[in-house]
Structure formats: C-alpha cells, structure tokens
C-alpha cells in the first residue's frame, strides 16, 4: 500500500514536470491530488498541518500571480506540497526551490538564444518546485 502511495506521488510529480515543460500548464486536478496526498503524508509524519505557512504561500503567490510574476498553478503546487512539511521546514523548501529555479531559468535563457523564436517565453517553474521539494525531502530525510 505504501509503495503504491509513493509511486502515485512520484508519478504525479513527473507529470507536473512534463506538463509544465511541454504546455506551461499545471492542471488543477493534478495539484489537488498531490495536495491531498501531501496532506495525508504530512499528517501521518508530523501529526499536524502547517495552515499558517501554507496560507501565507497562497496569499503571497496569489498576489504575485495577479502581477504576472508566477503562474497560479505554480502557487497551488507549492502550497500543496508544503502540506507535507513541518512549518519550520517550509522555508528550506522555498530556499531550495529558488536554488533549483536558477538552472531552469538559465536553460530557458540559453535555449531562447539558440532558437530565434522560442515556443514559450515563460519559465517552467513547476520543474524547480518539484526539484526543490525533492531536495527538501532528501535533505531533511522526510518521508511523505
């Protein structure tokens, strides 16, 4: 049962990366399922839900999304994955996601230089969020 849980979770994270790279979209259903799985895993591991930090991510992300700085799917993904972490570890997640975003942004910059007319002018930040999340889980040795 636990193996199926992890397999589904990892499969959805891979799907998020593919979808964000290919279409620059992260579907609501995918983030909903990931959020529910993260909530269950976080509750089982930590015994509590980090409501305040997740709410702050949603509010700050919503404001950034309105201004066009980040996609709404990225915000929902980050908030959903944060449900599996302890409140103290969410800042580690945000920091590692920022670090993971640097190579993604550089790759996008280089590919836009090589391809004179890039298909997308945005950065698939869902890839960085997934990378930051996986780095956080490995760094903290957390099992979802």
Coordinates of N, CA and C in Angstrom, one line a residue:
X1 N 0.8 -1.2 0.0 CA 0.0 0.0 0.0 C 0.9 1.3 0.0
X2 N 1.9 1.3 0.9 CA 2.7 2.4 1.0 C 3.5 2.6 -0.3
X3 N 3.9 1.5 -0.9 CA 4.7 1.6 -2.2 C 3.8 2.2 -3.3
X4 N 2.5 1.9 -3.3 CA 1.6 2.5 -4.3 C 1.4 4.0 -4.0
X5 N 1.4 4.4 -2.8 CA 1.3 5.8 -2.4 C 2.5 6.6 -3.0
X6 N 3.7 6.1 -2.7 CA 4.9 6.7 -3.2 C 4.9 6.7 -4.8
X7 N 4.6 5.6 -5.4 CA 4.6 5.5 -6.8 C 3.6 6.5 -7.4
X8 N 2.4 6.7 -6.9 CA 1.5 7.7 -7.4 C 2.0 9.1 -7.2
X9 N 2.6 9.3 -6.0 CA 3.1 10.7 -5.7 C 4.2 11.1 -6.7
X10 N 5.2 10.2 -6.9 CA 6.3 10.4 -7.8 C 5.8 10.6 -9.2
X11 N 4.9 9.7 -9.6 CA 4.3 9.8 -11.0 C 3.7 11.1 -11.2
X12 N 2.9 11.6 -10.2 CA 2.3 12.9 -10.4 C 3.3 14.0 -10.5
X13 N 4.4 13.9 -9.7 CA 5.5 14.9 -9.8 C 6.1 14.9 -11.1
X14 N 6.4 13.8 -11.7 CA 6.9 13.7 -13.0 C 6.0 14.3 -14.1
X15 N 4.7 14.0 -13.9 CA 3.6 14.5 -14.8 C 3.6 16.0 -14.7
X16 N 3.8 16.6 -13.5 CA 3.8 18.0 -13.4 C 5.0 18.6 -14.2
X17 N 6.1 18.0 -14.1 CA 7.3 18.5 -14.8 C 7.1 18.4 -16.3
X18 N 6.6 17.3 -16.8 CA 6.3 17.2 -18.2 C 5.3 18.2 -18.7
X19 N 4.2 18.3 -18.0 CA 3.1 19.2 -18.4 C 3.6 20.7 -18.4
X20 N 4.4 21.0 -17.4 CA 4.9 22.4 -17.3 C 5.9 22.7 -18.4
X21 N 6.8 21.7 -18.7 CA 7.7 22.0 -19.8 C 7.0 22.0 -21.1
X22 N 6.2 21.1 -21.4 CA 5.5 20.9 -22.7 C 4.5 22.0 -22.9
X23 N 3.6 22.2 -22.0 CA 2.4 23.1 -22.2 C 2.4 24.4 -21.3
X24 N 3.3 24.5 -20.4 CA 3.3 25.6 -19.4 C 2.0 25.6 -18.6
X25 N 1.5 24.5 -18.3 CA 0.3 24.3 -17.5 C 0.4 23.3 -16.5
X26 N -0.1 23.5 -15.3 CA -0.2 22.5 -14.3 C -1.7 22.4 -13.9
X27 N -2.2 21.3 -14.2 CA -3.7 21.1 -14.1 C -4.1 21.1 -12.6
X28 N -5.3 21.7 -12.4 CA -5.9 21.8 -11.1 C -6.1 20.4 -10.5
X29 N -6.5 19.4 -11.3 CA -6.7 18.1 -10.7 C -5.4 17.5 -10.2
X30 N -4.4 17.7 -11.0 CA -3.1 17.2 -10.6 C -2.6 17.8 -9.2
X31 N -2.8 19.1 -9.1 CA -2.4 19.8 -7.9 C -3.3 19.4 -6.7
X32 N -4.6 19.1 -7.0 CA -5.5 18.7 -6.0 C -5.1 17.3 -5.4
X33 N -4.8 16.4 -6.3 CA -4.5 15.0 -5.9 C -3.1 15.1 -5.1
X34 N -2.2 15.8 -5.7 CA -0.9 16.0 -5.0 C -1.1 16.6 -3.6
X35 N -1.9 17.6 -3.5 CA -2.2 18.3 -2.2 C -2.8 17.3 -1.2
X36 N -3.7 16.5 -1.7 CA -4.4 15.5 -0.8 C -3.4 14.5 -0.3
X37 N -2.6 14.0 -1.2 CA -1.5 13.0 -0.9 C -0.5 13.6 0.1
X38 N -0.1 14.9 -0.1 CA 0.8 15.6 0.7 C 0.2 15.8 2.1
X39 N -1.1 16.2 2.1 CA -1.8 16.4 3.4 C -1.8 15.1 4.2
X40 N -2.2 14.0 3.6 CA -2.2 12.7 4.3 C -0.8 12.3 4.8
X41 N 0.2 12.4 3.9 CA 1.5 12.1 4.3 C 2.1 13.0 5.4
X42 N 1.8 14.3 5.3 CA 2.3 15.2 6.3 C 1.6 15.0 7.6
X43 N 0.3 14.7 7.6 CA -0.4 14.5 8.8 C 0.1 13.2 9.5
X44 N 0.4 12.2 8.7 CA 0.9 10.9 9.2 C 2.3 11.1 9.8
X45 N 3.1 11.9 9.1 CA 4.5 12.0 9.6 C 4.7 13.0 10.7
X46 N 4.1 14.2 10.6 CA 4.2 15.3 11.6 C 3.1 15.3 12.6
X47 N 2.0 14.8 12.3 CA 0.8 14.9 13.2 C 0.1 16.2 13.3
X48 N 0.5 17.1 12.4 CA -0.2 18.4 12.3 C -0.1 19.0 10.9
X49 N -0.9 20.0 10.6 CA -0.9 20.6 9.3 C -0.5 22.1 9.4
X50 N 0.5 22.5 8.6 CA 1.0 23.9 8.7 C 0.1 24.9 8.0
X51 N -1.1 25.1 8.6 CA -2.1 26.0 8.0 C -1.6 27.4 7.7
X52 N -0.9 28.0 8.7 CA -0.5 29.4 8.5 C 0.6 29.6 7.4
X53 N 1.6 28.8 7.4 CA 2.6 29.0 6.3 C 2.0 28.7 4.9
X54 N 1.2 27.7 4.9 CA 0.6 27.4 3.6 C -0.3 28.5 3.1
X55 N -1.1 29.0 4.1 CA -2.0 30.2 3.7 C -1.1 31.4 3.3
X56 N 0.0 31.6 3.9 CA 0.9 32.7 3.5 C 1.4 32.5 2.1
X57 N 1.8 31.3 1.8 CA 2.2 30.9 0.4 C 1.1 31.2 -0.6
X58 N -0.1 30.8 -0.3 CA -1.2 31.0 -1.2 C -1.5 32.5 -1.4
X59 N -1.5 33.3 -0.3 CA -1.8 34.7 -0.4 C -0.7 35.5 -1.2
X60 N 0.6 35.2 -0.8 CA 1.7 35.9 -1.5 C 1.8 35.4 -2.9
X61 N 1.5 34.1 -3.2 CA 1.6 33.6 -4.5 C 0.4 34.2 -5.4
X62 N -0.7 34.3 -4.8 CA -1.9 34.9 -5.5 C -1.6 36.3 -5.9
X63 N -1.0 37.1 -5.0 CA -0.6 38.5 -5.4 C 0.5 38.5 -6.5
X64 N 1.4 37.6 -6.4 CA 2.5 37.5 -7.5 C 1.9 37.1 -8.8
X65 N 0.9 36.2 -8.7 CA 0.2 35.7 -9.9 C -0.6 36.8 -10.6
X66 N -1.3 37.6 -9.8 CA -2.1 38.7 -10.3 C -1.1 39.6 -11.1
X67 N 0.1 39.9 -10.6 CA 1.0 40.8 -11.2 C 1.7 40.1 -12.4
X68 N 1.5 38.8 -12.6 CA 2.1 38.1 -13.7 C 3.5 37.6 -13.5
X69 N 4.0 37.6 -12.2 CA 5.3 37.1 -11.9 C 5.5 35.6 -11.8
X70 N 4.4 34.9 -11.5 CA 4.4 33.5 -11.3 C 3.0 33.0 -11.7
X71 N 3.0 31.7 -12.2 CA 1.7 31.2 -12.6 C 0.9 30.7 -11.4
X72 N -0.4 30.7 -11.6 CA -1.3 30.2 -10.5 C -1.1 28.7 -10.2
X73 N -0.8 27.9 -11.2 CA -0.5 26.5 -11.0 C 0.7 26.3 -10.1
X74 N 1.7 27.1 -10.3 CA 3.0 27.0 -9.5 C 2.7 27.3 -8.1
X75 N 1.8 28.3 -7.8 CA 1.5 28.7 -6.5 C 0.7 27.6 -5.8
X76 N -0.3 27.0 -6.5 CA -1.0 25.9 -5.9 C -0.2 24.7 -5.7
X77 N 0.8 24.4 -6.6 CA 1.7 23.3 -6.4 C 2.6 23.5 -5.2
X78 N 3.1 24.7 -5.1 CA 4.0 24.9 -3.9 C 3.2 24.9 -2.6
X79 N 2.0 25.4 -2.6 CA 1.2 25.3 -1.3 C 0.8 23.9 -1.0
X80 N 0.4 23.2 -2.1 CA 0.0 21.8 -1.9 C 1.2 20.9 -1.3
X81 N 2.3 21.0 -1.9 CA 3.5 20.3 -1.5 C 3.9 20.7 -0.1
X82 N 3.7 21.9 0.3 CA 4.1 22.4 1.6 C 3.2 21.7 2.7
X83 N 2.1 21.2 2.3 CA 1.3 20.5 3.3 C 1.9 19.3 3.9
X84 N 2.9 18.7 3.2 CA 3.6 17.5 3.7 C 4.8 17.9 4.6
X85 N 5.1 19.1 4.7 CA 6.3 19.5 5.5 C 5.9 20.2 6.8
X86 N 6.8 20.1 7.8 CA 6.6 20.8 9.0 C 6.8 22.3 8.8
X87 N 6.1 23.2 9.5 CA 6.1 24.6 9.3 C 7.6 25.2 9.3
X88 N 8.4 24.6 10.1 CA 9.8 25.1 10.2 C 10.6 24.7 8.9
X89 N 10.2 23.7 8.2 CA 10.9 23.2 7.0 C 10.4 23.9 5.7
X90 N 9.3 24.6 5.8 CA 8.8 25.2 4.6 C 9.8 26.3 4.0
X91 N 10.5 27.0 4.9 CA 11.4 28.0 4.4 C 12.6 27.3 3.7
X92 N 13.0 26.1 4.2 CA 14.0 25.3 3.5 C 13.5 25.0 2.1
X93 N 12.3 24.5 2.0 CA 11.6 24.2 0.7 C 11.7 25.4 -0.2
X94 N 11.3 26.6 0.3 CA 11.3 27.8 -0.6 C 12.7 28.1 -1.0
X95 N 13.6 28.0 -0.1 CA 15.0 28.3 -0.5 C 15.6 27.4 -1.5
X96 N 15.4 26.1 -1.3 CA 15.8 25.1 -2.3 C 15.1 25.2 -3.6
X97 N 13.9 25.6 -3.6 CA 13.1 25.8 -4.8 C 13.7 27.0 -5.6
X98 N 14.1 28.0 -4.9 CA 14.8 29.1 -5.5 C 16.1 28.7 -6.1
X99 N 16.9 27.9 -5.4 CA 18.1 27.4 -6.0 C 17.9 26.5 -7.2
X100 N 16.9 25.7 -7.1 CA 16.5 24.8 -8.3 C 16.0 25.6 -9.5
X101 N 15.5 26.8 -9.2 CA 15.0 27.6 -10.3 C 16.1 28.3 -11.1
X102 N 17.3 28.5 -10.5 CA 18.4 29.1 -11.2 C 18.8 28.3 -12.5
X103 N 19.1 27.0 -12.4 CA 19.4 26.3 -13.6 C 18.3 26.2 -14.6
X104 N 17.1 26.1 -14.1 CA 15.9 26.1 -15.0 C 15.8 27.4 -15.8
X105 N 16.0 28.5 -15.1 CA 16.0 29.8 -15.8 C 17.1 29.9 -16.8
X106 N 18.3 29.5 -16.4 CA 19.5 29.6 -17.3 C 19.3 28.7 -18.5
X107 N 18.7 27.5 -18.4 CA 18.5 26.6 -19.5 C 17.5 27.3 -20.5
X108 N 16.4 27.9 -19.9 CA 15.5 28.6 -20.7 C 16.1 29.8 -21.5
X109 N 17.0 30.5 -20.8 CA 17.6 31.6 -21.4 C 18.5 31.2 -22.6
X110 N 19.3 30.1 -22.3 CA 20.2 29.6 -23.4 C 19.4 29.0 -24.6
X111 N 18.3 28.3 -24.3 CA 17.5 27.8 -25.4 C 16.8 28.9 -26.2
X112 N 16.4 29.9 -25.5 CA 15.8 31.0 -26.2 C 16.8 31.8 -27.1
X113 N 18.1 31.7 -26.7 CA 19.1 32.4 -27.5 C 19.4 31.5 -28.8
X114 N 19.4 30.2 -28.6 CA 19.7 29.3 -29.7 C 18.5 29.3 -30.7
X115 N 17.3 29.2 -30.1 CA 16.1 29.2 -31.0 C 15.7 30.6 -31.1
X116 N 15.8 31.1 -32.3 CA 15.5 32.6 -32.5 C 14.1 32.9 -32.1
X117 N 13.1 32.0 -32.4 CA 11.7 32.2 -32.0 C 11.3 31.1 -31.0
X118 N 11.5 31.3 -29.7 CA 11.1 30.3 -28.8 C 9.6 30.1 -28.8
X119 N 9.2 28.8 -28.5 CA 7.8 28.5 -28.5 C 7.2 29.1 -27.3
X120 N 7.9 29.1 -26.1 CA 7.4 29.7 -24.9 C 8.3 30.7 -24.4
X121 N 7.8 31.8 -23.9 CA 8.7 32.8 -23.3 C 8.7 32.8 -21.8
X122 N 8.0 31.8 -21.2 CA 8.0 31.7 -19.7 C 8.9 30.6 -19.3
X123 N 9.1 30.6 -18.0 CA 9.9 29.6 -17.3 C 9.1 28.5 -16.7
X124 N 9.3 27.2 -17.0 CA 8.5 26.1 -16.4 C 8.9 25.9 -14.9
X125 N 8.4 26.8 -14.1 CA 8.9 26.8 -12.7 C 8.4 25.7 -11.9
X126 N 7.4 24.9 -12.4 CA 6.9 23.7 -11.8 C 8.1 22.7 -11.6
X127 N 9.0 22.7 -12.6 CA 10.2 21.8 -12.5 C 11.0 22.2 -11.3
X128 N 11.2 23.5 -11.1 CA 12.0 24.0 -10.0 C 11.4 23.7 -8.7
X129 N 10.0 23.8 -8.6 CA 9.3 23.5 -7.4 C 9.4 22.0 -7.1
X130 N 9.3 21.2 -8.1 CA 9.4 19.7 -7.8 C 10.9 19.4 -7.4
X131 N 11.8 20.0 -8.1 CA 13.2 19.8 -7.7 C 13.5 20.3 -6.3
X132 N 13.0 21.5 -5.9 CA 13.2 22.0 -4.6 C 12.5 21.1 -3.5
X133 N 11.3 20.6 -3.9 CA 10.6 19.7 -2.9 C 11.4 18.4 -2.7
X134 N 11.9 17.8 -3.8 CA 12.6 16.6 -3.7 C 13.9 16.8 -2.9
X135 N 14.6 17.9 -3.2 CA 15.8 18.2 -2.4 C 15.5 18.4 -0.9
X136 N 14.4 19.1 -0.6 CA 14.0 19.3 0.8 C 13.7 18.0 1.5
X137 N 13.0 17.1 0.8 CA 12.7 15.8 1.4 C 13.9 15.0 1.6
X138 N 14.9 15.0 0.6 CA 16.1 14.3 0.8 C 17.0 14.9 1.9
X139 N 17.0 16.3 1.9 CA 17.9 17.0 2.8 C 17.4 16.8 4.3
X140 N 16.1 16.8 4.4 CA 15.5 16.6 5.8 C 15.2 15.1 6.1
X141 N 15.4 14.3 5.1 CA 15.2 12.8 5.3 C 13.7 12.6 5.8
X142 N 12.8 13.3 5.1 CA 11.4 13.2 5.4 C 10.8 12.2 4.5
X143 N 9.9 11.4 5.0 CA 9.1 10.5 4.2 C 7.7 11.1 4.2
X144 N 7.2 11.3 3.0 CA 5.8 11.8 2.9 C 4.8 10.8 3.2

